[in-house]
PDB file of C-alpha atoms in Angstrom:
ATOM      1  CA  MET A  15     -70.394 179.035 179.103  1.00  0.00           C
ATOM      2  CA  ARG A  16     -67.904 180.827 181.299  1.00  0.00           C
ATOM      3  CA  ASP A  17     -65.907 183.762 179.855  1.00  0.00           C
ATOM      4  CA  HIS A  18     -62.463 182.630 180.585  1.00  0.00           C
ATOM      5  CA  GLN A  19     -60.840 185.509 179.010  1.00  0.00           C
ATOM      6  CA  ALA A  20     -62.822 187.937 181.358  1.00  0.00           C
ATOM      7  CA  GLU A  21     -62.125 185.736 184.538  1.00  0.00           C
ATOM      8  CA  GLN A  22     -58.385 185.816 183.790  1.00  0.00           C
ATOM      9  CA  ALA A  23     -58.638 189.630 183.592  1.00  0.00           C
ATOM     10  CA  GLU A  24     -60.106 189.507 187.021  1.00  0.00           C
ATOM     11  CA  LEU A  25     -57.049 187.557 188.296  1.00  0.00           C
ATOM     12  CA  ARG A  26     -54.741 190.528 187.590  1.00  0.00           C
ATOM     13  CA  GLY A  27     -53.636 192.883 190.364  1.00  0.00           C
ATOM     14  CA  ASP A  28     -55.818 196.085 190.631  1.00  0.00           C
ATOM     15  CA  CYS A  29     -53.974 198.626 192.774  1.00  0.00           C
ATOM     16  CA  GLU A  30     -57.027 201.072 192.638  1.00  0.00           C
ATOM     17  CA  ARG A  31     -58.925 198.617 194.477  1.00  0.00           C
ATOM     18  CA  CYS A  32     -56.294 197.490 197.126  1.00  0.00           C
ATOM     19  CA  PHE A  33     -54.932 198.968 200.144  1.00  0.00           C
ATOM     20  CA  GLY A  34     -51.246 198.475 199.189  1.00  0.00           C
ATOM     21  CA  LEU A  35     -51.138 195.114 200.759  1.00  0.00           C
ATOM     22  CA  CYS A  36     -48.222 193.628 198.845  1.00  0.00           C
ATOM     23  CA  CYS A  37     -46.338 196.796 199.969  1.00  0.00           C
ATOM     24  CA  VAL A  38     -47.017 196.000 203.546  1.00  0.00           C
ATOM     25  CA  ALA A  39     -47.897 192.411 204.212  1.00  0.00           C
ATOM     26  CA  LEU A  40     -44.752 190.953 202.453  1.00  0.00           C
ATOM     27  CA  PRO A  41     -41.239 191.173 203.518  1.00  0.00           C
ATOM     28  CA  PHE A  42     -38.144 191.761 201.328  1.00  0.00           C
ATOM     29  CA  ALA A  43     -34.383 191.821 201.892  1.00  0.00           C
ATOM     30  CA  ALA A  44     -31.710 194.257 200.438  1.00  0.00           C
ATOM     31  CA  SER A  45     -30.467 192.724 197.178  1.00  0.00           C
ATOM     32  CA  ALA A  46     -30.376 193.125 193.428  1.00  0.00           C
ATOM     33  CA  ASP A  47     -34.317 193.195 193.491  1.00  0.00           C
ATOM     34  CA  PHE A  48     -34.715 195.514 196.409  1.00  0.00           C
ATOM     35  CA  ALA A  49     -32.826 198.587 197.631  1.00  0.00           C
ATOM     36  CA  VAL A  50     -33.637 198.063 201.413  1.00  0.00           C
ATOM     37  CA  ASP A  51     -34.724 195.543 203.914  1.00  0.00           C
ATOM     38  CA  LYS A  52     -38.450 195.507 204.992  1.00  0.00           C
ATOM     39  CA  ALA A  53     -40.151 193.256 207.538  1.00  0.00           C
ATOM     40  CA  ALA A  54     -43.449 191.572 206.983  1.00  0.00           C
ATOM     41  CA  GLY A  55     -46.208 193.729 208.161  1.00  0.00           C
ATOM     42  CA  THR A  56     -44.214 197.020 208.123  1.00  0.00           C
ATOM     43  CA  PRO A  57     -45.180 199.370 205.281  1.00  0.00           C
ATOM     44  CA  CYS A  58     -42.601 200.158 202.451  1.00  0.00           C
ATOM     45  CA  ARG A  59     -41.027 203.524 202.782  1.00  0.00           C
ATOM     46  CA  ASN A  60     -42.173 204.321 199.349  1.00  0.00           C
ATOM     47  CA  LEU A  61     -45.858 203.628 200.156  1.00  0.00           C
ATOM     48  CA  GLN A  62     -48.031 206.765 200.429  1.00  0.00           C
ATOM     49  CA  ASP A  63     -51.107 207.469 202.645  1.00  0.00           C
ATOM     50  CA  ASP A  64     -53.429 207.075 199.779  1.00  0.00           C
ATOM     51  CA  HIS A  65     -52.002 203.384 199.405  1.00  0.00           C
ATOM     52  CA  ARG A  66     -50.192 204.244 196.391  1.00  0.00           C
ATOM     53  CA  CYS A  67     -46.318 203.850 195.586  1.00  0.00           C
ATOM     54  CA  GLY A  68     -44.559 207.125 195.452  1.00  0.00           C
ATOM     55  CA  ILE A  69     -41.966 205.870 192.862  1.00  0.00           C
ATOM     56  CA  HIS A  70     -44.144 203.479 190.898  1.00  0.00           C
ATOM     57  CA  ALA A  71     -42.899 204.903 187.568  1.00  0.00           C
ATOM     58  CA  ARG A  72     -39.176 204.804 188.793  1.00  0.00           C
ATOM     59  CA  LEU A  73     -39.040 201.427 190.541  1.00  0.00           C
ATOM     60  CA  ARG A  74     -36.349 199.971 188.462  1.00  0.00           C
ATOM     61  CA  GLN A  75     -34.335 203.195 188.573  1.00  0.00           C
ATOM     62  CA  LYS A  76     -34.631 203.265 192.268  1.00  0.00           C
ATOM     63  CA  GLY A  77     -33.568 199.688 192.966  1.00  0.00           C
ATOM     64  CA  PHE A  78     -37.014 198.111 193.265  1.00  0.00           C
ATOM     65  CA  SER A  79     -36.960 195.844 190.335  1.00  0.00           C
ATOM     66  CA  GLY A  80     -38.503 192.981 192.410  1.00  0.00           C
ATOM     67  CA  CYS A  81     -41.599 195.023 192.620  1.00  0.00           C
ATOM     68  CA  THR A  82     -42.109 195.254 188.824  1.00  0.00           C
ATOM     69  CA  VAL A  83     -42.130 191.414 188.406  1.00  0.00           C
ATOM     70  CA  TYR A  84     -44.774 190.801 191.276  1.00  0.00           C
ATOM     71  CA  ASP A  85     -48.325 190.272 190.725  1.00  0.00           C
ATOM     72  CA  CYS A  86     -50.948 189.179 193.343  1.00  0.00           C
ATOM     73  CA  PHE A  87     -53.237 187.692 190.709  1.00  0.00           C
ATOM     74  CA  GLY A  88     -56.134 189.896 192.077  1.00  0.00           C
ATOM     75  CA  ALA A  89     -55.657 188.726 195.711  1.00  0.00           C
ATOM     76  CA  GLY A  90     -55.251 192.384 196.782  1.00  0.00           C
ATOM     77  CA  GLN A  91     -58.627 193.621 195.602  1.00  0.00           C
ATOM     78  CA  GLN A  92     -60.400 190.478 196.760  1.00  0.00           C
ATOM     79  CA  VAL A  93     -58.829 190.830 200.362  1.00  0.00           C
ATOM     80  CA  SER A  94     -59.500 194.591 200.496  1.00  0.00           C
ATOM     81  CA  GLN A  95     -62.918 194.770 199.097  1.00  0.00           C
ATOM     82  CA  ILE A  96     -64.534 191.273 199.548  1.00  0.00           C
ATOM     83  CA  THR A  97     -62.834 189.682 202.544  1.00  0.00           C
ATOM     84  CA  PHE A  98     -62.595 192.724 204.598  1.00  0.00           C
ATOM     85  CA  GLY A  99     -65.516 194.786 202.917  1.00  0.00           C
ATOM     86  CA  GLY A 100     -63.565 197.692 202.023  1.00  0.00           C
ATOM     87  CA  GLN A 101     -62.028 198.486 205.329  1.00  0.00           C
ATOM     88  CA  ASP A 102     -58.467 199.379 205.118  1.00  0.00           C
ATOM     89  CA  TRP A 103     -55.615 198.199 207.613  1.00  0.00           C
ATOM     90  CA  ARG A 104     -54.785 201.817 208.501  1.00  0.00           C
ATOM     91  CA  SER A 105     -58.023 202.862 209.979  1.00  0.00           C
ATOM     92  CA  GLY A 106     -58.877 199.935 211.996  1.00  0.00           C
ATOM     93  CA  PRO A 107     -57.573 198.068 215.106  1.00  0.00           C
ATOM     94  CA  PRO A 108     -54.391 196.571 214.889  1.00  0.00           C
ATOM     95  CA  GLU A 109     -55.866 192.980 214.902  1.00  0.00           C
ATOM     96  CA  ARG A 110     -57.557 194.035 211.551  1.00  0.00           C
ATOM     97  CA  ALA A 111     -54.333 194.809 209.937  1.00  0.00           C
ATOM     98  CA  ARG A 112     -52.728 191.677 211.430  1.00  0.00           C
ATOM     99  CA  HIS A 113     -55.623 189.511 210.085  1.00  0.00           C
ATOM    100  CA  MET A 114     -55.380 191.200 206.573  1.00  0.00           C
ATOM    101  CA  PHE A 115     -51.616 190.492 206.344  1.00  0.00           C
ATOM    102  CA  ASP A 116     -52.037 187.048 207.307  1.00  0.00           C
ATOM    103  CA  VAL A 117     -54.912 186.396 204.748  1.00  0.00           C
ATOM    104  CA  PHE A 118     -53.410 188.139 201.713  1.00  0.00           C
ATOM    105  CA  PRO A 119     -50.723 185.521 200.929  1.00  0.00           C
ATOM    106  CA  VAL A 120     -53.178 182.752 201.310  1.00  0.00           C
ATOM    107  CA  VAL A 121     -55.759 184.262 198.909  1.00  0.00           C
ATOM    108  CA  ARG A 122     -52.839 185.095 196.618  1.00  0.00           C
ATOM    109  CA  GLN A 123     -51.950 181.416 196.272  1.00  0.00           C
ATOM    110  CA  LEU A 124     -55.554 180.508 195.554  1.00  0.00           C
ATOM    111  CA  HIS A 125     -55.779 183.109 192.932  1.00  0.00           C
ATOM    112  CA  GLU A 126     -52.692 181.776 191.236  1.00  0.00           C
ATOM    113  CA  LEU A 127     -54.284 178.333 191.055  1.00  0.00           C
ATOM    114  CA  LEU A 128     -57.430 179.919 189.722  1.00  0.00           C
ATOM    115  CA  TRP A 129     -55.286 181.383 186.869  1.00  0.00           C
ATOM    116  CA  TYR A 130     -54.031 178.027 185.941  1.00  0.00           C
ATOM    117  CA  LEU A 131     -57.342 176.348 186.313  1.00  0.00           C
ATOM    118  CA  THR A 132     -59.008 178.848 184.108  1.00  0.00           C
ATOM    119  CA  GLU A 133     -56.150 178.523 181.640  1.00  0.00           C
ATOM    120  CA  ALA A 134     -56.562 174.733 181.672  1.00  0.00           C
ATOM    121  CA  LEU A 135     -60.190 175.103 180.621  1.00  0.00           C
ATOM    122  CA  THR A 136     -59.182 176.915 177.413  1.00  0.00           C
ATOM    123  CA  LEU A 137     -57.172 174.137 176.236  1.00  0.00           C
ATOM    124  CA  PRO A 138     -59.165 171.850 173.857  1.00  0.00           C
ATOM    125  CA  ALA A 139     -56.784 168.992 174.322  1.00  0.00           C
ATOM    126  CA  ALA A 140     -57.624 168.928 178.010  1.00  0.00           C
ATOM    127  CA  ARG A 141     -61.399 168.457 177.331  1.00  0.00           C
ATOM    128  CA  PRO A 142     -61.189 164.857 179.026  1.00  0.00           C
ATOM    129  CA  VAL A 143     -60.527 166.495 182.234  1.00  0.00           C
ATOM    130  CA  HIS A 144     -62.792 169.775 181.721  1.00  0.00           C
ATOM    131  CA  ALA A 145     -65.407 168.438 184.080  1.00  0.00           C
ATOM    132  CA  GLU A 146     -62.977 167.791 186.892  1.00  0.00           C
ATOM    133  CA  LEU A 147     -61.141 171.056 186.382  1.00  0.00           C
ATOM    134  CA  ARG A 148     -64.473 173.030 186.503  1.00  0.00           C
ATOM    135  CA  LYS A 149     -65.254 171.135 189.733  1.00  0.00           C
ATOM    136  CA  ILE A 150     -62.146 172.035 191.587  1.00  0.00           C
ATOM    137  CA  LEU A 151     -62.359 175.591 190.079  1.00  0.00           C
ATOM    138  CA  GLU A 152     -65.523 176.124 191.821  1.00  0.00           C
ATOM    139  CA  LYS A 153     -64.092 174.660 194.998  1.00  0.00           C
ATOM    140  CA  THR A 154     -61.189 177.028 194.776  1.00  0.00           C
ATOM    141  CA  GLU A 155     -63.439 179.974 194.194  1.00  0.00           C
ATOM    142  CA  GLU A 156     -65.506 179.054 197.289  1.00  0.00           C
ATOM    143  CA  LEU A 157     -62.373 178.961 199.520  1.00  0.00           C
ATOM    144  CA  THR A 158     -61.468 182.488 198.296  1.00  0.00           C
ATOM    145  CA  ARG A 159     -64.994 183.667 199.778  1.00  0.00           C
ATOM    146  CA  GLY A 160     -64.012 182.303 203.284  1.00  0.00           C
ATOM    147  CA  THR A 161     -64.021 184.464 206.399  1.00  0.00           C
ATOM    148  CA  PRO A 162     -60.713 185.748 207.556  1.00  0.00           C
ATOM    149  CA  GLU A 163     -60.621 182.974 210.241  1.00  0.00           C
ATOM    150  CA  GLU A 164     -61.436 180.277 207.544  1.00  0.00           C
ATOM    151  CA  LEU A 165     -58.757 181.475 205.206  1.00  0.00           C
ATOM    152  CA  ALA A 166     -55.944 181.949 207.847  1.00  0.00           C
ATOM    153  CA  GLY A 167     -56.563 178.343 209.006  1.00  0.00           C
ATOM    154  CA  LEU A 168     -56.650 176.798 205.468  1.00  0.00           C
ATOM    155  CA  ASP A 169     -54.269 174.101 204.439  1.00  0.00           C
ATOM    156  CA  VAL A 170     -53.302 175.695 201.216  1.00  0.00           C
ATOM    157  CA  ALA A 171     -50.472 173.213 200.348  1.00  0.00           C
ATOM    158  CA  ALA A 172     -53.146 170.258 200.489  1.00  0.00           C
ATOM    159  CA  HIS A 173     -55.302 172.010 198.183  1.00  0.00           C
ATOM    160  CA  ARG A 174     -52.442 173.007 195.958  1.00  0.00           C
ATOM    161  CA  GLN A 175     -51.565 169.342 195.671  1.00  0.00           C
ATOM    162  CA  GLU A 176     -55.211 168.246 194.713  1.00  0.00           C
ATOM    163  CA  VAL A 177     -55.091 170.895 192.012  1.00  0.00           C
ATOM    164  CA  ASN A 178     -51.686 169.918 190.916  1.00  0.00           C
ATOM    165  CA  VAL A 179     -52.839 166.241 190.054  1.00  0.00           C
ATOM    166  CA  LEU A 180     -55.317 167.672 187.626  1.00  0.00           C
ATOM    167  CA  LEU A 181     -52.880 170.360 186.014  1.00  0.00           C
ATOM    168  CA  LEU A 182     -50.380 167.477 185.439  1.00  0.00           C
ATOM    169  CA  ARG A 183     -52.927 165.739 183.701  1.00  0.00           C
ATOM    170  CA  THR A 184     -53.926 168.764 181.627  1.00  0.00           C
ATOM    171  CA  SER A 185     -50.185 169.051 180.692  1.00  0.00           C
ATOM    172  CA  GLU A 186     -49.927 165.627 179.536  1.00  0.00           C
ATOM    173  CA  LEU A 187     -52.884 165.836 177.321  1.00  0.00           C
ATOM    174  CA  ALA A 188     -52.072 169.434 175.987  1.00  0.00           C
ATOM    175  CA  ARG A 189     -48.467 168.266 175.083  1.00  0.00           C
ATOM    176  CA  ALA A 190     -49.437 164.965 173.508  1.00  0.00           C
ATOM    177  CA  GLY A 191     -50.192 166.326 170.288  1.00  0.00           C
ATOM    178  CA  ALA A 192     -47.203 168.769 170.130  1.00  0.00           C
ATOM    179  CA  LYS A 193     -44.500 168.498 167.318  1.00  0.00           C
ATOM    180  CA  GLY A 194     -41.112 168.121 168.384  1.00  0.00           C
ATOM    181  CA  ARG A 195     -39.422 165.659 171.016  1.00  0.00           C
ATOM    182  CA  ARG A 196     -41.642 166.823 173.891  1.00  0.00           C
ATOM    183  CA  LYS A 197     -38.568 166.834 176.209  1.00  0.00           C
ATOM    184  CA  ASP A 198     -39.300 166.354 179.945  1.00  0.00           C
ATOM    185  CA  ARG A 199     -37.156 168.810 181.780  1.00  0.00           C
ATOM    186  CA  ARG A 200     -39.308 169.039 184.890  1.00  0.00           C
ATOM    187  CA  GLY A 201     -37.265 170.531 187.779  1.00  0.00           C
ATOM    188  CA  ALA A 202     -34.232 170.791 185.819  1.00  0.00           C
ATOM    189  CA  ASP A 203     -31.238 172.879 186.496  1.00  0.00           C
ATOM    190  CA  LEU A 204     -30.805 174.882 183.626  1.00  0.00           C
ATOM    191  CA  MET A 205     -29.336 177.901 185.230  1.00  0.00           C
ATOM    192  CA  GLY A 206     -27.237 179.770 182.553  1.00  0.00           C
ATOM    193  CA  ALA A 207     -27.888 177.080 180.064  1.00  0.00           C
ATOM    194  CA  ARG A 208     -27.154 177.718 176.393  1.00  0.00           C
ATOM    195  CA  LEU A 209     -30.450 177.138 174.720  1.00  0.00           C
ATOM    196  CA  GLY A 210     -30.403 179.511 171.884  1.00  0.00           C
ATOM    197  CA  GLY A 211     -32.522 178.090 168.916  1.00  0.00           C
ATOM    198  CA  ALA A 212     -33.339 175.106 170.947  1.00  0.00           C
ATOM    199  CA  ASP A 213     -36.251 172.891 169.896  1.00  0.00           C
ATOM    200  CA  LEU A 214     -38.406 172.857 173.176  1.00  0.00           C
ATOM    201  CA  ARG A 215     -41.769 172.516 171.505  1.00  0.00           C
ATOM    202  CA  GLY A 216     -44.168 170.668 173.833  1.00  0.00           C
ATOM    203  CA  ALA A 217     -41.338 170.435 176.594  1.00  0.00           C
ATOM    204  CA  SER A 218     -42.252 170.034 180.291  1.00  0.00           C
ATOM    205  CA  LEU A 219     -40.439 172.632 181.922  1.00  0.00           C
ATOM    206  CA  ARG A 220     -42.330 172.618 185.271  1.00  0.00           C
ATOM    207  CA  GLY A 221     -40.376 174.202 187.983  1.00  0.00           C
ATOM    208  CA  ALA A 222     -37.099 174.192 185.871  1.00  0.00           C
ATOM    209  CA  TYR A 223     -34.411 176.576 186.965  1.00  0.00           C
ATOM    210  CA  LEU A 224     -33.958 178.716 183.878  1.00  0.00           C
ATOM    211  CA  ILE A 225     -32.274 181.727 185.648  1.00  0.00           C
ATOM    212  CA  ALA A 226     -30.060 183.787 183.213  1.00  0.00           C
ATOM    213  CA  ALA A 227     -30.629 180.961 180.512  1.00  0.00           C
ATOM    214  CA  ASP A 228     -29.985 181.957 176.843  1.00  0.00           C
ATOM    215  CA  LEU A 229     -33.355 181.140 175.215  1.00  0.00           C
ATOM    216  CA  THR A 230     -32.857 183.481 172.251  1.00  0.00           C
ATOM    217  CA  GLY A 231     -34.598 182.128 169.151  1.00  0.00           C
ATOM    218  CA  ALA A 232     -35.834 179.007 171.130  1.00  0.00           C
ATOM    219  CA  ASP A 233     -38.878 177.318 169.992  1.00  0.00           C
ATOM    220  CA  LEU A 234     -40.922 177.097 173.051  1.00  0.00           C
ATOM    221  CA  ARG A 235     -44.399 176.417 171.282  1.00  0.00           C
ATOM    222  CA  GLY A 236     -46.781 174.395 173.387  1.00  0.00           C
ATOM    223  CA  ALA A 237     -44.257 174.079 176.331  1.00  0.00           C
ATOM    224  CA  ASP A 238     -45.577 173.805 179.987  1.00  0.00           C
ATOM    225  CA  LEU A 239     -43.901 176.425 181.832  1.00  0.00           C
ATOM    226  CA  ILE A 240     -45.815 176.257 185.192  1.00  0.00           C
ATOM    227  CA  GLY A 241     -43.317 177.506 188.029  1.00  0.00           C
ATOM    228  CA  ALA A 242     -40.401 177.817 185.689  1.00  0.00           C
ATOM    229  CA  ASP A 243     -37.922 180.392 187.106  1.00  0.00           C
ATOM    230  CA  LEU A 244     -37.165 182.726 184.279  1.00  0.00           C
ATOM    231  CA  ARG A 245     -35.279 185.418 186.203  1.00  0.00           C
ATOM    232  CA  ASP A 246     -32.943 187.176 183.801  1.00  0.00           C
ATOM    233  CA  ALA A 247     -33.658 184.427 181.150  1.00  0.00           C
ATOM    234  CA  ASP A 248     -33.099 185.864 177.684  1.00  0.00           C
ATOM    235  CA  LEU A 249     -36.247 185.259 175.575  1.00  0.00           C
ATOM    236  CA  THR A 250     -35.064 187.508 172.471  1.00  0.00           C
ATOM    237  CA  ASP A 251     -36.873 186.366 169.433  1.00  0.00           C
ATOM    238  CA  ALA A 252     -38.033 183.226 171.146  1.00  0.00           C
ATOM    239  CA  ASP A 253     -41.437 181.683 170.244  1.00  0.00           C
ATOM    240  CA  LEU A 254     -43.656 180.964 173.210  1.00  0.00           C
ATOM    241  CA  THR A 255     -46.726 180.679 171.029  1.00  0.00           C
ATOM    242  CA  GLY A 256     -49.276 178.320 172.697  1.00  0.00           C
ATOM    243  CA  ALA A 257     -46.927 177.779 175.709  1.00  0.00           C
ATOM    244  CA  PHE A 258     -49.396 177.423 178.820  1.00  0.00           C
ATOM    245  CA  PHE A 259     -49.279 177.981 182.620  1.00  0.00           C
ATOM    246  CA  LEU A 260     -47.008 181.059 181.887  1.00  0.00           C
ATOM    247  CA  THR A 261     -47.763 183.878 184.185  1.00  0.00           C
ATOM    248  CA  GLN A 262     -47.057 187.693 183.790  1.00  0.00           C
ATOM    249  CA  PRO A 263     -44.636 187.717 186.856  1.00  0.00           C
ATOM    250  CA  GLN A 264     -42.507 185.137 185.184  1.00  0.00           C
ATOM    251  CA  LEU A 265     -42.452 187.049 181.935  1.00  0.00           C
ATOM    252  CA  ASN A 266     -41.812 190.256 183.931  1.00  0.00           C
ATOM    253  CA  ALA A 267     -38.673 188.663 185.442  1.00  0.00           C
ATOM    254  CA  ALA A 268     -37.188 187.771 182.065  1.00  0.00           C
ATOM    255  CA  ARG A 269     -35.622 189.548 179.263  1.00  0.00           C
ATOM    256  CA  GLY A 270     -37.107 189.712 175.636  1.00  0.00           C
ATOM    257  CA  SER A 271     -37.677 191.732 172.606  1.00  0.00           C
ATOM    258  CA  ALA A 272     -40.151 193.037 170.169  1.00  0.00           C
ATOM    259  CA  GLY A 273     -39.561 189.744 168.358  1.00  0.00           C
ATOM    260  CA  THR A 274     -40.493 187.777 171.143  1.00  0.00           C
ATOM    261  CA  ARG A 275     -43.742 185.805 170.387  1.00  0.00           C
ATOM    262  CA  LEU A 276     -46.100 185.545 173.328  1.00  0.00           C
ATOM    263  CA  PRO A 277     -49.330 183.611 174.117  1.00  0.00           C
ATOM    264  CA  GLY A 278     -52.338 185.791 174.330  1.00  0.00           C
ATOM    265  CA  SER A 279     -52.855 185.273 178.194  1.00  0.00           C
ATOM    266  CA  VAL A 280     -49.768 187.575 178.764  1.00  0.00           C
ATOM    267  CA  THR A 281     -48.734 191.052 177.796  1.00  0.00           C
ATOM    268  CA  ARG A 282     -45.191 192.151 176.752  1.00  0.00           C
ATOM    269  CA  PRO A 283     -43.485 193.793 179.754  1.00  0.00           C
ATOM    270  CA  GLY A 284     -42.768 197.635 179.373  1.00  0.00           C
ATOM    271  CA  HIS A 285     -39.099 197.200 180.230  1.00  0.00           C
ATOM    272  CA  TRP A 286     -38.498 194.938 177.178  1.00  0.00           C
ATOM    273  CA  THR A 287     -39.262 197.857 175.149  1.00  0.00           C
ATOM    274  CA  ALA A 288     -37.060 200.050 177.126  1.00  0.00           C
ATOM    275  CA  GLN A 289     -34.059 197.755 176.462  1.00  0.00           C
ATOM    276  CA  LEU A 290     -34.465 198.144 172.632  1.00  0.00           C
TER     277      LEU A 290
END
């Protein structure tokens, strides 16, 4: 039997085993999330020679809240230690750095899919598709072990579509037994919506835009939250027990409280406590 909890633990960023790839490979623009502009492939001005962030404990105060909501799902350590065998981008030829920066976002997408597939296998209601889920999970794991050239040439969109068919079926099975109205709000524009105390048990909120939505006290038990945009959504005292396909980056981008009830696959963001 696979230890799904241990596998999900490996699908979290471990900066100690990474060469600061997210701080170099990815671009960002001056905005409410980032204090400055940065081009892809250019080291962030806060990145130190040891690949650590010089303002990690003060990112929000320094205008880099976007960094605090990001998670690579363990892609950073995979690319650094496995794909490139512990060779960093600073000490090698420019081609190595370029290849690392090209491969990192590909592996990040694959690891995100592994997160969803691993969670899907923990859902008893999805047992009818567990065999298919295990098969495609193993295929995804094999893809992550590809060479830099294989990863750079991978059609990730096609693979995501293949995985998504099974995740949709998983969602249908998992929500079938949920109490409540099982609303289908897939892809809905709910930006700023007043949903305080709403009964959203078993709802499909896949890809829904919940930016700055008021979800205080809402009942989201057993809801599908894959791809939902929760930036600045207020989850104060909301109940997300049993909600699935919720990731740490989504939660980090939201607001909440000590009274917010969470599924075991995620942790309460530190900045929620700071708001109390």
